[in-house]
């Protein structure tokens, strides 16, 4: 919904940016997912093989912020929808947030088998509801209005929105392997990558286009405008029930489908909630002594309190939070890619040292049994330096409401968030290669 309202983009421009942003982000997530079956380790256990025992804790903390932050956003949207469908708003957003938080907590409490079963079937009513939403609301989509601003400003807004959609997708990478650790090691990496990529790309693009379409109608459809002034969740309800649309449901059935969408956000809520419990344990051996269920409960309490406190500032939270969290994920993925393809793999360059036996297959150059032995893991100095330099590059290139970097400021009136472009990607690639070899000599 942010493309037409914040970035002033046309439906066509926003949809194209959303597709390519989702494609790049989903590709990164799918790559990380392939290490689940082959390693049997959680995602951020895998981070120890590049960042070492102590620097990897920084990655874990950042990922916890991502997981709990996403959960907070899902809770707020679900609460808004439930409040909008209630009679005259009799259910407050606060109550809606608490109801959905409890459901998400219950599903994640009973472990990954219940989680997988829920995820397998929860998508069916969601697909039906969103398909109906598209069918009944597409009549009101504004497909004709162009993007607003001069040519440089439009280009900057396109880049910024593409970066935002990329960030929304790629931040799932911090938990991608968690859900495949119980798959057999014989799972074909290419097959897992392909299935994950297609699934993520379709789901992201479909929902993005619906959100963009609904927001594009705000200026021309009075009921959409009124609903959006209430909340983003109310706009979704208006898409089902707007009386001016010849295909919309002006009955209880439309509100029922809106409730299905709201409860379906539990499907988005459960992966980060489940993974947050794992990530708390990854922080150290003392944290492992506390059961995952307790950590899941702590996570639910944290993001529920944050959702209650920030429920009136969703758009600002979404734009600022997502982009910032996406920066560290892409740096971590870039370092992981380098580690595998430059130093550990039979593919690409072989400029480092490695285990020749390990070069024979995907992920086989890692000794996965060393995950809890700090003295046998890399010290992570090269990765940490490259990570920090990458962040410095991101600061130069970011375009946020509260700060625009000097490089981002070169494009258009509002700047362009070019932090995901090869500029700072190349910075930390060079730094990592240099520091990697420097630390090998020590």
Coordinates of C-alpha atoms in Angstrom, one line a residue:
X1 CA 0.0 0.0 0.0
X2 CA 3.0 2.3 0.4
X3 CA 3.8 2.6 -3.3
X4 CA 0.9 4.9 -4.3
X5 CA 0.6 6.7 -0.9
X6 CA 4.2 7.3 0.1
X7 CA 6.3 6.8 -3.0
X8 CA 3.6 8.2 -5.4
X9 CA 4.1 5.5 -8.0
X10 CA 1.7 4.3 -10.6
X11 CA 0.2 0.8 -10.4
X12 CA 2.5 -0.4 -13.3
X13 CA 5.7 1.1 -11.8
X14 CA 5.0 -0.2 -8.4
X15 CA 4.0 -3.7 -9.6
X16 CA 7.2 -4.1 -11.6
X17 CA 9.4 -2.9 -8.8
X18 CA 7.5 -5.3 -6.4
X19 CA 8.1 -8.2 -8.7
X20 CA 11.9 -7.7 -9.1
X21 CA 12.4 -6.8 -5.5
X22 CA 10.6 -10.0 -4.5
X23 CA 12.6 -12.0 -7.0
X24 CA 16.0 -10.8 -5.7
X25 CA 14.9 -11.2 -2.0
X26 CA 13.3 -14.6 -2.5
X27 CA 16.4 -15.9 -4.3
X28 CA 18.6 -15.0 -1.3
X29 CA 16.1 -16.7 1.2
X30 CA 15.9 -19.8 -1.0
X31 CA 19.7 -20.0 -1.1
X32 CA 19.9 -20.0 2.7
X33 CA 17.1 -22.6 2.9
X34 CA 19.2 -25.2 1.1
X35 CA 21.5 -25.5 4.1
X36 CA 18.8 -26.8 6.4
X37 CA 18.7 -30.4 5.2
X38 CA 22.4 -30.7 4.4
X39 CA 23.6 -29.3 7.7
X40 CA 20.9 -30.2 10.2
X41 CA 21.6 -26.9 11.8
X42 CA 19.4 -23.8 12.4
X43 CA 20.1 -20.8 10.2
X44 CA 22.2 -18.8 12.6
X45 CA 24.1 -21.8 13.8
X46 CA 25.3 -21.8 10.2
X47 CA 26.3 -18.1 10.6
X48 CA 29.0 -19.3 13.0
X49 CA 30.9 -20.9 10.1
X50 CA 31.6 -17.4 8.6
X51 CA 31.4 -15.1 11.6
X52 CA 32.8 -17.4 14.3
X53 CA 31.4 -18.0 17.8
X54 CA 31.4 -14.4 19.2
X55 CA 30.8 -12.1 16.2
X56 CA 27.9 -14.3 15.1
X57 CA 26.0 -13.3 18.3
X58 CA 25.6 -9.8 16.7
X59 CA 23.9 -11.5 13.7
X60 CA 21.6 -13.4 16.1
X61 CA 20.6 -10.2 17.9
X62 CA 19.8 -8.4 14.7
X63 CA 17.8 -11.3 13.5
X64 CA 15.8 -11.3 16.7
X65 CA 15.0 -7.7 16.1
X66 CA 13.8 -8.6 12.6
X67 CA 11.7 -11.6 13.7
X68 CA 10.0 -9.7 16.5
X69 CA 9.6 -6.6 14.4
X70 CA 7.8 -8.5 11.6
X71 CA 5.6 -10.1 14.2
X72 CA 4.7 -6.7 15.6
X73 CA 3.7 -5.5 12.1
X74 CA 1.5 -8.6 11.4
X75 CA -0.2 -8.2 14.8
X76 CA -1.1 -4.6 14.1
X77 CA -2.6 -5.3 10.7
X78 CA -4.6 -8.3 12.1
X79 CA -5.9 -6.2 14.9
X80 CA -6.9 -3.4 12.5
X81 CA -8.8 -5.8 10.3
X82 CA -10.6 -7.5 13.3
X83 CA -11.5 -4.1 14.6
X84 CA -12.8 -2.9 11.3
X85 CA -15.1 -5.9 10.8
X86 CA -16.6 -5.7 14.2
X87 CA -20.0 -4.0 14.7
X88 CA -19.3 -0.2 14.8
X89 CA -15.7 -1.0 15.8
X90 CA -16.9 -2.6 19.0
X91 CA -13.7 -4.7 19.1
X92 CA -10.7 -2.4 19.6
X93 CA -7.4 -2.9 17.8
X94 CA -5.9 -3.8 21.2
X95 CA -8.2 -6.8 21.6
X96 CA -7.6 -7.9 18.1
X97 CA -3.8 -7.8 18.6
X98 CA -4.1 -9.9 21.8
X99 CA -6.3 -12.5 20.2
X100 CA -4.0 -13.1 17.2
X101 CA -0.9 -13.1 19.5
X102 CA -2.4 -15.9 21.6
X103 CA -3.3 -18.0 18.5
X104 CA 0.3 -17.6 17.2
X105 CA 1.8 -18.5 20.6
X106 CA -0.3 -21.7 20.8
X107 CA 0.7 -22.9 17.4
X108 CA 4.5 -22.4 18.0
X109 CA 4.4 -23.8 21.5
X110 CA 3.6 -27.3 20.3
X111 CA 6.7 -27.6 18.0
X112 CA 7.7 -27.8 14.4
X113 CA 5.4 -30.7 13.5
X114 CA 2.3 -28.7 14.4
X115 CA 3.8 -25.7 12.7
X116 CA 4.3 -27.5 9.4
X117 CA 0.8 -29.0 9.6
X118 CA -0.7 -25.6 10.2
X119 CA 1.3 -24.0 7.4
X120 CA 0.4 -26.8 5.0
X121 CA -3.3 -26.1 5.2
X122 CA -3.5 -22.5 6.3
X123 CA -2.6 -21.3 2.8
X124 CA -5.8 -22.7 1.3
X125 CA -8.4 -20.4 2.9
X126 CA -5.9 -17.6 2.5
X127 CA -5.5 -18.1 -1.2
X128 CA -9.3 -18.2 -1.6
X129 CA -9.8 -15.1 0.4
X130 CA -7.1 -13.1 -1.4
X131 CA -8.3 -14.3 -4.8
X132 CA -11.8 -13.1 -3.9
X133 CA -10.4 -9.8 -2.7
X134 CA -8.7 -9.2 -6.0
X135 CA -11.8 -10.2 -7.9
X136 CA -14.1 -7.8 -6.0
X137 CA -11.8 -4.9 -5.6
X138 CA -9.9 -4.8 -8.9
X139 CA -12.7 -2.7 -10.5
X140 CA -11.5 0.2 -8.3
X141 CA -7.8 -0.1 -9.1
X142 CA -6.3 3.0 -10.7
X143 CA -4.4 1.6 -13.7
X144 CA -4.1 4.9 -15.6
X145 CA -2.6 7.5 -13.4
X146 CA 1.2 8.0 -13.9
X147 CA 3.8 8.2 -11.2
X148 CA 4.1 11.7 -9.7
X149 CA 7.2 13.9 -9.8
X150 CA 9.9 14.8 -12.3
X151 CA 11.8 12.0 -14.0
X152 CA 14.7 11.9 -11.5
X153 CA 12.3 11.8 -8.6
X154 CA 10.3 9.0 -10.1
X155 CA 13.4 7.0 -10.7
X156 CA 14.5 7.6 -7.1
X157 CA 11.1 6.5 -5.8
X158 CA 11.1 3.4 -8.0
X159 CA 14.5 2.4 -6.6
X160 CA 13.5 3.1 -3.0
X161 CA 10.3 1.0 -3.3
X162 CA 12.2 -1.8 -5.0
X163 CA 14.6 -1.7 -2.1
X164 CA 11.8 -1.9 0.3
X165 CA 10.1 -4.9 -1.3
X166 CA 13.5 -6.6 -1.5
X167 CA 14.0 -6.0 2.2
X168 CA 10.6 -7.4 3.0
X169 CA 11.5 -10.6 1.2
X170 CA 15.2 -11.0 2.1
X171 CA 14.7 -10.6 5.8
X172 CA 13.2 -14.1 5.9
X173 CA 16.7 -15.3 5.2
X174 CA 17.7 -15.2 8.8
X175 CA 15.3 -18.1 9.5
X176 CA 15.1 -19.8 6.1
X177 CA 17.0 -23.0 7.1
X178 CA 15.1 -23.5 10.4
X179 CA 12.1 -25.0 8.7
X180 CA 14.1 -27.6 6.7
X181 CA 16.5 -29.1 9.3
X182 CA 14.4 -32.3 9.6
X183 CA 14.4 -32.9 5.8
X184 CA 16.7 -35.7 4.8
X185 CA 20.3 -34.8 3.8
X186 CA 19.6 -36.3 0.4
X187 CA 17.2 -33.5 -0.4
X188 CA 18.3 -32.0 -3.8
X189 CA 19.5 -28.4 -3.2
X190 CA 18.4 -27.2 -6.6
X191 CA 14.9 -28.6 -6.1
X192 CA 14.5 -27.0 -2.7
X193 CA 15.8 -23.7 -4.0
X194 CA 13.5 -23.8 -6.9
X195 CA 10.4 -24.7 -4.9
X196 CA 11.1 -22.0 -2.3
X197 CA 11.8 -19.4 -4.9
X198 CA 8.7 -20.0 -6.9
X199 CA 6.5 -20.2 -3.8
X200 CA 7.9 -17.0 -2.2
X201 CA 7.9 -15.1 -5.5
X202 CA 4.2 -15.9 -6.2
X203 CA 3.0 -15.2 -2.7
X204 CA 4.9 -11.9 -2.4
X205 CA 4.0 -10.6 -5.8
X206 CA 0.3 -11.5 -5.6
X207 CA -0.2 -9.8 -2.2
X208 CA 1.9 -6.8 -3.2
X209 CA -0.2 -6.2 -6.3
X210 CA -3.4 -6.4 -4.3
X211 CA -2.1 -3.9 -1.8
X212 CA -0.9 -1.6 -4.5
X213 CA -4.2 -1.8 -6.3
X214 CA -6.2 -1.0 -3.1
X215 CA -4.0 1.9 -2.3
X216 CA -4.2 3.2 -5.9
X217 CA -8.0 3.5 -5.5
X218 CA -7.8 5.7 -2.4
X219 CA -7.9 9.0 -4.4
X220 CA -10.9 8.0 -6.5
X221 CA -13.0 5.8 -4.2
X222 CA -14.5 7.6 -1.2
X223 CA -15.0 4.5 0.9
X224 CA -11.3 3.5 0.3
X225 CA -10.2 7.0 1.4
X226 CA -12.3 7.0 4.5
X227 CA -11.1 3.4 5.4
X228 CA -7.4 4.3 4.8
X229 CA -7.7 7.3 7.2
X230 CA -8.8 4.7 9.8
X231 CA -6.1 2.1 9.2
X232 CA -4.5 -0.1 6.5
X233 CA -6.5 -3.0 7.9
X234 CA -9.8 -1.1 7.4
X235 CA -8.8 -0.6 3.7
X236 CA -8.6 -4.3 3.2
X237 CA -12.1 -4.7 4.7
X238 CA -13.3 -1.9 2.4
X239 CA -12.0 -3.9 -0.5
X240 CA -14.3 -6.7 0.3
X241 CA -17.4 -4.6 1.3
X242 CA -17.3 -1.4 -0.7
X243 CA -20.9 -0.8 -1.9
X244 CA -19.8 1.3 -4.9
X245 CA -18.1 -1.7 -6.6
X246 CA -20.5 -3.9 -8.6
X247 CA -18.6 -7.0 -7.5
X248 CA -18.0 -6.4 -3.8
X249 CA -19.9 -8.0 -0.9
X250 CA -22.0 -5.5 1.0
X251 CA -22.9 -8.3 3.4
X252 CA -21.5 -10.3 6.3
X253 CA -19.7 -12.6 3.9
X254 CA -17.3 -9.9 2.9
X255 CA -16.5 -9.3 6.6
X256 CA -16.1 -13.0 7.1
X257 CA -13.5 -13.2 4.4
X258 CA -11.7 -10.2 6.0
X259 CA -11.6 -12.2 9.2
X260 CA -10.0 -15.1 7.3
X261 CA -7.3 -12.7 6.0
X262 CA -6.7 -11.4 9.6
X263 CA -6.5 -14.9 11.1
X264 CA -4.3 -15.9 8.1
X265 CA -1.7 -13.4 9.4
X266 CA -1.1 -16.1 12.0
X267 CA 0.6 -18.0 9.2
X268 CA 3.0 -15.1 8.8
X269 CA 3.3 -14.8 12.6
X270 CA 4.3 -18.4 13.4
X271 CA 7.6 -18.7 11.4
X272 CA 9.3 -15.7 13.1
X273 CA 7.8 -16.6 16.5
X274 CA 9.1 -20.2 16.2
X275 CA 12.5 -19.0 15.0
X276 CA 12.9 -16.4 17.7
X277 CA 12.8 -19.1 20.3
X278 CA 15.6 -20.9 18.5
X279 CA 17.6 -17.7 18.1
X280 CA 17.5 -16.9 21.8
X281 CA 19.1 -20.3 22.4
X282 CA 21.7 -19.7 19.8
X283 CA 23.0 -16.8 21.8
X284 CA 25.0 -19.1 24.1
X285 CA 25.1 -22.3 26.1
X286 CA 23.4 -20.7 29.1
X287 CA 20.5 -19.6 26.9
X288 CA 20.2 -23.2 25.6
X289 CA 19.3 -24.4 29.1
X290 CA 16.1 -22.5 29.0
X291 CA 13.4 -24.4 26.9
X292 CA 12.4 -23.0 23.5
X293 CA 8.8 -22.6 24.7
X294 CA 9.9 -20.1 27.3
X295 CA 11.8 -18.1 24.8
X296 CA 8.8 -18.2 22.4
X297 CA 6.7 -16.8 25.2
X298 CA 9.2 -14.0 25.9
X299 CA 9.2 -13.2 22.2
X300 CA 5.4 -13.1 22.0
X301 CA 5.2 -10.8 25.0
X302 CA 7.8 -8.4 23.6
X303 CA 6.2 -8.0 20.1
X304 CA 2.7 -7.8 21.5
X305 CA 3.7 -5.0 23.8
X306 CA 5.4 -3.2 20.9
X307 CA 2.4 -3.7 18.7
X308 CA 0.1 -2.2 21.3
X309 CA 2.4 0.8 21.7
X310 CA 3.0 1.4 18.0
X311 CA -0.4 0.5 16.6
X312 CA -1.0 4.1 15.5
X313 CA 2.2 4.4 13.5
X314 CA 2.2 1.4 11.2
X315 CA 3.2 3.0 7.9
X316 CA 6.2 4.8 9.5
X317 CA 7.3 1.7 11.3
X318 CA 7.0 -0.4 8.2
X319 CA 9.0 1.9 5.9
X320 CA 11.8 2.7 8.4
X321 CA 12.1 -0.7 10.1
X322 CA 12.1 -2.9 7.0
X323 CA 14.8 -1.1 5.1
X324 CA 17.1 -0.9 8.1
X325 CA 16.8 -4.6 8.8
X326 CA 17.3 -5.5 5.2
X327 CA 20.7 -3.9 5.2
X328 CA 22.4 -6.4 7.5
X329 CA 20.7 -9.4 5.9
X330 CA 22.1 -8.7 2.5
X331 CA 25.6 -8.1 3.9
X332 CA 25.5 -11.4 5.8
X333 CA 24.2 -13.2 2.7
X334 CA 26.9 -11.7 0.6
X335 CA 29.6 -12.8 3.0
X336 CA 28.1 -16.3 3.1
X337 CA 28.1 -16.5 -0.7
X338 CA 31.7 -15.5 -0.8
X339 CA 32.7 -18.0 1.8
X340 CA 31.1 -20.8 -0.1
X341 CA 31.9 -20.0 -3.7
X342 CA 35.3 -18.4 -3.2
X343 CA 36.8 -20.5 -0.4
X344 CA 34.9 -23.7 0.1
X345 CA 33.3 -24.7 -3.2
X346 CA 34.4 -26.4 -6.4
X347 CA 32.4 -23.7 -8.2
X348 CA 33.8 -20.3 -9.0
X349 CA 37.2 -19.1 -7.8
X350 CA 39.4 -21.1 -5.5
X351 CA 41.6 -18.4 -4.0
X352 CA 41.4 -19.7 -0.4
X353 CA 42.3 -22.9 1.3
X354 CA 39.8 -25.7 2.0
X355 CA 39.0 -29.3 2.3
X356 CA 39.3 -31.0 -1.1
X357 CA 37.0 -33.7 0.0
X358 CA 34.5 -31.1 0.9
X359 CA 34.5 -29.5 -2.5
X360 CA 32.6 -32.5 -4.0
X361 CA 29.1 -31.5 -3.1
X362 CA 26.8 -28.7 -1.9
X363 CA 27.7 -27.6 1.6
X364 CA 30.0 -30.6 2.2
X365 CA 33.1 -28.5 2.8
X366 CA 31.7 -27.5 6.2
X367 CA 32.3 -29.8 9.2
X368 CA 28.8 -29.5 10.6
X369 CA 29.8 -31.3 13.8
X370 CA 31.8 -28.3 15.0
X371 CA 28.8 -26.0 15.5
X372 CA 29.2 -25.9 19.3
X373 CA 33.0 -25.9 19.5
X374 CA 34.2 -22.2 19.6
X375 CA 37.9 -23.1 19.4
X376 CA 37.4 -25.0 16.1
X377 CA 35.2 -22.4 14.4
X378 CA 36.6 -19.4 12.4
X379 CA 37.4 -16.4 14.6
X380 CA 35.3 -14.2 12.3
X381 CA 37.5 -11.1 12.2
X382 CA 37.3 -10.8 8.4
X383 CA 33.5 -11.2 8.4
X384 CA 33.0 -8.7 11.2
X385 CA 35.2 -6.1 9.5
X386 CA 33.5 -6.6 6.2
X387 CA 30.1 -6.4 7.9
X388 CA 30.9 -3.1 9.5
X389 CA 32.3 -1.6 6.3
X390 CA 29.2 -2.8 4.5
X391 CA 27.1 -0.9 7.1
X392 CA 29.1 2.2 6.5
X393 CA 28.4 1.9 2.8
X394 CA 24.7 1.4 3.5
X395 CA 24.6 4.7 5.5
X396 CA 26.0 6.5 2.6
X397 CA 23.4 5.1 0.3
X398 CA 20.2 4.9 2.4
X399 CA 17.2 7.1 1.9
X400 CA 14.9 7.3 4.9
X401 CA 12.4 9.9 6.1
X402 CA 14.8 10.8 9.0
X403 CA 18.1 10.6 7.0
X404 CA 19.2 10.6 3.4
X405 CA 22.8 9.6 2.7
X406 CA 25.0 11.7 0.4
X407 CA 25.0 9.1 -2.4
X408 CA 21.2 8.5 -2.2
X409 CA 20.7 12.3 -2.3
X410 CA 22.1 12.4 -5.8
X411 CA 18.9 11.0 -7.2
X412 CA 15.7 13.0 -7.3
X413 CA 13.9 15.2 -4.8
X414 CA 13.6 12.6 -2.1
X415 CA 16.7 10.6 -2.8
X416 CA 16.9 6.9 -3.8
X417 CA 17.7 4.1 -1.4
X418 CA 20.5 2.5 -3.4
X419 CA 21.9 0.6 -0.5
X420 CA 21.1 -2.7 -2.2
X421 CA 23.0 -1.8 -5.3
X422 CA 26.4 -3.2 -6.0
X423 CA 28.1 -0.1 -4.7
X424 CA 28.4 -1.1 -1.1
X425 CA 28.1 -4.8 -2.0
X426 CA 31.4 -4.4 -3.8
X427 CA 32.9 -2.5 -0.8
X428 CA 32.5 -5.4 1.6
X429 CA 33.4 -8.0 -1.0
X430 CA 36.8 -6.4 -1.4
X431 CA 37.2 -5.9 2.3
X432 CA 36.3 -9.5 3.1
X433 CA 38.7 -10.9 0.5
X434 CA 41.5 -8.7 1.8
X435 CA 40.9 -9.3 5.5
X436 CA 40.3 -13.1 4.9
X437 CA 43.8 -13.5 3.5
X438 CA 45.3 -11.2 6.1
X439 CA 43.8 -13.3 8.9
X440 CA 45.0 -16.5 7.3
X441 CA 48.6 -15.3 7.5
X442 CA 48.2 -14.6 11.2

